[in-house]
Amino acid sequence: MNANKSWIIKTWLILGLIPIIHGCQNLDNSDRMNVTELKCESLINPLGVDVSEPGLSWILESDEKDQFQTAYRILVASSEDKLADDMGDVWDSEKIDAGQSNQIRFEGKKLTSGKDYYWKVKAWDKDDIESDWSEVAMWSTGMLSQSDWKAEWIGLDKAVGDDKTDTEFRQLSARYLRQEFKIEKPVQRATAFICGLGAYELYLNGDKVGDHMLSPGLTDYSKRSLYVTYDVTGNIDQIDNAIGIILGNGRYFAPRIKDPFPTVDYGFPKLLLQINLEYEDGSTDVVISDENWKLTPDGPIIANNEYDGETYDALKEMPGWNRVGFNDSDWMDVEMVESPSKELSPQMTEPIRITETIEPIKITEPQPGVYIFDMGQNMVGWTELTVKGKAGTVVKQRFAESLQDDGLLYLDNIRSAKVTNEYTLKGEGIERFVPRFVFHGFRYVELTGFPGKPDLSTIVGMVIHDDLEKTGDFTCSNPMLNAIYKNAVWGIRGNYRSIPADCPQRDERHGWLGDRGTGSRGESYIYDISNLYKKWLTDVFDSQKPNGSISDVNPAYWEMYNDNVTWDGTPVILVDMLRDQYGDTKVISDSYPFLKKWVDHMINSYLKDDIMPRDSYGDWCMPPKDPKVIHAKDPDLLTDGNLIGTAYFYHILTLMEDFAGFTDKHEEAKYYSELASRMKIAYNKKFLDTTRIEYSNNTATASILSLAFGLVPDEYRQKIFDNLLYKTKIENNSHISTGLIGQQFFNRMLSETGEDDLAFTVNTQEDYPGYGYMINNGATTIWELWNGNTADPAMNSQNHVMLLGDLLIWMYENLAGIKSDPEQPGFKNIIMNPALVSQLSYVKAWHKSRYGMIKSEWEIKGNQFEWKVTIPTNSTATVYVPGVKEPKHVGSGTYTFSSEIDIKIN
Ligand code: BGC
């Protein structure tokens, strides 16, 4: 093993810990440690929080090395004035001796609905010196009880005009709703609470409220719908006011894609809106959706759905419809409609926003009048079209990820989605069209019907996705690995649509559980995904059957309850990720009952002789030999589903044992632990050939799972590693041979035996199968299939993230060497342990944890290894300098380490 390693580290450390930033030893508290970035429920100043004990966090900053918090005090007040006077009339925690600065539960007075709460924090440092108060932050409460809702559900429960309701491509026109209201005295505060299904836009006095796109987030609407809270004080006119709302179809009235399952039908779009008014004189009032509202389905958006597109007729625009004084006498009265779900919860995730605009790089005209724009990047969102022409001219856009040989769009892999936006001009000067209730995954845009000749300024690409905080970046000396990383980030961001979706382009776009098991841990280095994944867990638990069964797709728009281990066990893995990466322990206690229900259901219904024979997808999308097929058929390449099911379930039981112990359910922990031990024995009995010392048919995945989950008896571990190396290096000529399942642990298993050079080679391969192969064939994101340029288009997305496996984890944890210590989760203690590879002369990476900025920047110059490390205040790190036997334990600060190594960089 390790024969190819082209470097050997000489083991001495030239320079020890050199703090390069020295804090001035000034004891003036304002300089020593500052409390910054206050977050409530992991969000900055969130509105509409409905938890009774919100989690409060902050970041500490200090220029001093080895600085940490020893105590804190939180003040929460009902007004900014009270807080300014240091009065915590809602909560004064008093000084609490604790180092915790992440997710401290509010323990003040009972919170009331629809109120603002202001808070600030001070902290004591390691010498018990008190900081200044932080800046003031706030949160507002949402509707804490059902009875706070006075509004009623309104809509129109039927199709009208050209609405299509009975086809797979069903579409309704957008419904426009309006109401006016008067205000008779000065308003001090106005708050709007809105749930518009499938998706809404809210206007007050002609202006769009907020910058959300496609809100609210997706849910299983039969169980839960999300409302959004806006502070609309500034939108209210002091006397006459008008509310306008556009309702799109979203996934509520979704196309009924039949294959593989009929998409769930929730009914016609509907609205619930309440504006709480607080007057300066202390009195209050509400404006609500009710039977007095007016509606028209006859506005300019004449058809819309997320997959097929949006059709907009500007001749049907209704100037002033969302302002006071509009004549709505020919609009209809709304219908009072049923509430969609029992649960109505606030949306506690970052909304979808436009995060970037992209200009096309090229236009071609493969057929007269058919223009193809190349955006230069496979992106998710839509375009803004600029056009001038005669009234009634119809301009069409269609969207695709790639082109055919003749230069026209390649639409086969989009399957039944029509991906068409249509705009009819009103003929009044320069017109601009931006759709609202659709999104596309595309690199190429086809434009037809355009009056005149378009140029590069005719369309602009708008990138949309959940606007999550960016929490990391990675770069290194190898351009191919950098290009792969860039593609991964484009793929990850594009597929956040209030759920982690599988793909953005074809007639699917679902939250498939299996795609995001281990991958989510990699994503967590790049974006703050904590609230998104907690929301997704709620989606999973909402759709869980009473017997414990979990759908493979969540929200369960396709009801796929087939009780397999790898997809449906993902929630257990996600909870573990949230604990490790964010130090979130509440998610363990909140999720445990649901996870237990599923685990017990699987045990009681399927476990046989301690083997779990429940697998649906095998080692999904492993690279087949035949370039045309999607799934390999060759039995030598396929990993036995019973092995996958049993190994994975064993791993799940070990996590459950841990979670049960954490929640003080010691009997249950013991039960899971004993069962896991029995399964390990049964697994080895059934799948380990002790003569050849191989698992099953000896695929890389069989070895990886057995090693990664600790199933291999000690005496065989080395041989099983050797099997994995032989498979990868010799039989597959240093190429990947696993699918989604094995890949989740592939790189880390190689790293464990010091085979990072091999991992590097496999990951940057430029021939099939390899990420480099994708790039050499034009990929700007990550494909669903290793042979995505040649395989059957039936299942061949060019923007999936599942094949990333543990690549990103390996890049951050192993190459950069930034890893959360599972013993002190949430990066309270950081394990810094870079793996040097002969292909890299430098790596620079940062990750912003719950405690602040972590940096690792190393470079090899000749024989010299130089490493600059930053540890945030209130964190510590265990630092493994390459070549130095004993790790160092350091506190916060920036350090440089050097060692002399004997390394040959290729
Ligand atoms: C999806 C995948 C998913 C798989 C499982 C595909 O069509 O796009 O991401 O995990 O089906 O069957």
Coordinates of N, CA and C in Angstrom, one line a residue, residues 265-339:
D265 N -52.4 15.7 -6.3 CA -53.2 16.8 -6.7 C -53.8 17.5 -5.4
Y266 N -53.5 18.8 -5.2 CA -54.0 19.4 -4.0 C -55.2 20.3 -4.2
G267 N -55.4 20.6 -5.5 CA -56.6 21.5 -5.8 C -56.2 22.8 -6.4
F268 N -57.1 23.7 -6.3 CA -56.9 25.0 -7.0 C -56.2 26.0 -6.0
P269 N -55.5 27.0 -6.6 CA -54.7 27.9 -5.8 C -55.6 28.6 -4.8
K270 N -55.1 29.0 -3.7 CA -55.8 29.7 -2.6 C -55.0 30.6 -1.8
L271 N -55.7 31.5 -1.0 CA -55.0 32.5 -0.3 C -55.5 32.7 1.1
L272 N -54.5 33.0 2.0 CA -54.8 33.4 3.3 C -54.0 34.6 3.6
L273 N -54.6 35.8 3.9 CA -53.8 37.0 4.2 C -54.3 37.7 5.4
Q274 N -53.4 38.1 6.3 CA -53.9 38.9 7.4 C -52.8 40.0 7.6
I275 N -53.3 41.3 7.7 CA -52.4 42.4 8.0 C -52.8 42.9 9.4
N276 N -51.9 42.8 10.3 CA -52.1 43.3 11.7 C -51.7 44.7 11.8
L277 N -52.6 45.6 12.2 CA -52.3 47.0 12.2 C -52.2 47.4 13.7
E278 N -51.2 48.1 14.0 CA -51.1 48.7 15.4 C -51.0 50.2 15.2
Y279 N -51.9 50.9 15.8 CA -52.0 52.3 15.7 C -51.2 53.0 16.8
E280 N -50.8 54.2 16.5 CA -50.0 55.0 17.4 C -50.7 55.1 18.8
D281 N -52.0 55.2 18.7 CA -52.8 55.3 20.0 C -52.9 54.0 20.8
G282 N -52.2 53.0 20.3 CA -52.2 51.7 21.1 C -53.3 50.7 20.7
S283 N -54.3 51.2 19.9 CA -55.3 50.3 19.5 C -54.8 49.4 18.3
T284 N -55.6 48.4 18.0 CA -55.2 47.5 16.9 C -56.3 47.1 16.0
D285 N -56.0 46.6 14.8 CA -57.0 46.2 13.9 C -56.5 45.1 12.9
V286 N -57.3 44.5 12.2 CA -56.8 43.5 11.2 C -57.4 43.8 9.9
V287 N -56.7 43.5 8.8 CA -57.2 43.5 7.5 C -57.1 42.0 7.0
I288 N -58.1 41.4 6.6 CA -58.1 40.0 6.3 C -58.6 39.6 4.9
S289 N -58.2 38.5 4.5 CA -58.8 37.9 3.3 C -60.2 37.3 3.7
D290 N -61.2 37.7 3.0 CA -62.6 37.2 3.3 C -63.5 37.3 2.1
E291 N -64.7 37.1 2.3 CA -65.7 37.0 1.1 C -65.8 38.3 0.4
N292 N -65.3 39.4 0.9 CA -65.4 40.7 0.2 C -64.4 41.0 -0.8
W293 N -63.5 40.1 -1.0 CA -62.4 40.3 -2.0 C -62.9 40.0 -3.4
K294 N -62.2 40.6 -4.3 CA -62.5 40.3 -5.7 C -61.4 39.6 -6.4
L295 N -61.7 38.8 -7.4 CA -60.7 38.0 -8.1 C -61.0 38.0 -9.6
T296 N -59.9 38.0 -10.4 CA -60.0 37.7 -11.8 C -59.0 36.7 -12.2
P297 N -59.4 35.7 -13.0 CA -58.4 34.8 -13.6 C -58.0 35.3 -15.0
D298 N -58.5 36.5 -15.3 CA -58.3 37.0 -16.7 C -57.2 38.1 -16.8
G299 N -56.2 37.9 -16.1 CA -55.0 38.9 -16.2 C -54.0 38.4 -17.2
P300 N -52.9 39.1 -17.3 CA -51.9 38.8 -18.3 C -51.2 37.5 -18.2
I301 N -51.1 36.9 -17.0 CA -50.5 35.5 -17.0 C -51.5 34.5 -17.4
I302 N -51.6 34.1 -18.6 CA -52.7 33.3 -19.1 C -52.5 31.9 -18.8
A303 N -51.3 31.4 -18.5 CA -51.1 30.0 -18.1 C -49.7 30.0 -17.4
N304 N -49.6 29.1 -16.4 CA -48.3 28.9 -15.8 C -48.3 27.6 -15.1
N305 N -47.1 26.9 -15.2 CA -46.8 25.9 -14.3 C -45.2 25.7 -14.3
E306 N -44.7 25.2 -13.2 CA -43.2 25.2 -13.1 C -42.5 24.5 -14.1
Y307 N -43.1 23.5 -14.7 CA -42.4 22.7 -15.7 C -42.6 23.1 -17.1
D308 N -43.8 23.5 -17.4 CA -44.1 23.8 -18.8 C -43.9 25.3 -19.2
G309 N -43.9 26.2 -18.2 CA -43.6 27.5 -18.5 C -44.7 28.5 -18.2
E310 N -44.4 29.8 -18.6 CA -45.4 30.8 -18.3 C -45.8 31.5 -19.6
T311 N -47.1 31.8 -19.7 CA -47.5 32.5 -20.9 C -48.1 33.8 -20.5
Y312 N -47.5 34.9 -21.0 CA -47.9 36.2 -20.6 C -48.3 37.0 -21.8
D313 N -49.5 37.6 -21.7 CA -50.1 38.4 -22.7 C -50.1 39.8 -22.2
A314 N -49.2 40.7 -22.7 CA -49.1 42.0 -22.1 C -50.3 42.9 -22.5
L315 N -51.1 42.4 -23.6 CA -52.3 43.1 -24.0 C -53.4 43.0 -22.9
K316 N -53.2 42.0 -22.1 CA -54.2 41.8 -21.0 C -53.8 42.5 -19.7
E317 N -52.8 43.3 -19.7 CA -52.4 43.9 -18.5 C -53.5 44.8 -18.0
M318 N -53.5 45.0 -16.7 CA -54.6 45.8 -16.1 C -54.0 46.9 -15.3
P319 N -53.6 48.0 -15.9 CA -52.8 49.0 -15.2 C -53.6 49.5 -14.0
G320 N -52.9 49.5 -12.9 CA -53.4 50.0 -11.6 C -54.2 49.0 -10.8
W321 N -54.2 47.7 -11.3 CA -55.1 46.7 -10.6 C -54.7 46.5 -9.1
N322 N -53.4 46.9 -8.8 CA -53.0 46.7 -7.4 C -52.9 48.0 -6.6
R323 N -53.6 49.0 -7.2 CA -53.6 50.4 -6.6 C -55.0 50.8 -6.2
V324 N -55.1 51.8 -5.4 CA -56.4 52.3 -5.0 C -57.2 52.9 -6.2
G325 N -58.5 52.7 -6.2 CA -59.3 53.3 -7.2 C -59.5 52.5 -8.5
F326 N -58.9 51.3 -8.6 CA -59.1 50.5 -9.8 C -60.5 50.1 -9.9
N327 N -61.0 50.1 -11.1 CA -62.4 49.7 -11.3 C -62.5 48.1 -11.4
D328 N -62.9 47.4 -10.4 CA -62.9 46.0 -10.4 C -64.3 45.5 -10.6
S329 N -65.2 46.3 -11.1 CA -66.6 45.9 -11.2 C -66.9 44.6 -12.0
D330 N -65.9 44.4 -13.0 CA -66.1 43.2 -13.8 C -65.3 42.0 -13.2
W331 N -64.7 42.1 -12.1 CA -64.1 41.0 -11.4 C -65.1 40.2 -10.7
M332 N -64.8 39.0 -10.4 CA -65.8 38.2 -9.7 C -65.6 38.2 -8.1
D333 N -66.6 37.8 -7.4 CA -66.5 37.7 -6.0 C -65.7 36.4 -5.7
V334 N -64.8 36.5 -4.7 CA -64.0 35.2 -4.4 C -64.9 34.2 -3.8
E335 N -64.4 32.9 -3.9 CA -65.2 31.9 -3.2 C -64.5 31.6 -1.9
M336 N -65.3 31.2 -0.9 CA -64.7 30.8 0.4 C -64.3 29.4 0.2
V337 N -63.0 29.0 0.5 CA -62.5 27.7 0.2 C -62.0 27.0 1.4
E338 N -61.8 25.7 1.3 CA -61.3 24.9 2.4 C -59.9 25.3 2.8
S339 N -59.5 25.2 4.0 CA -58.1 25.3 4.4 C -57.3 24.1 3.8

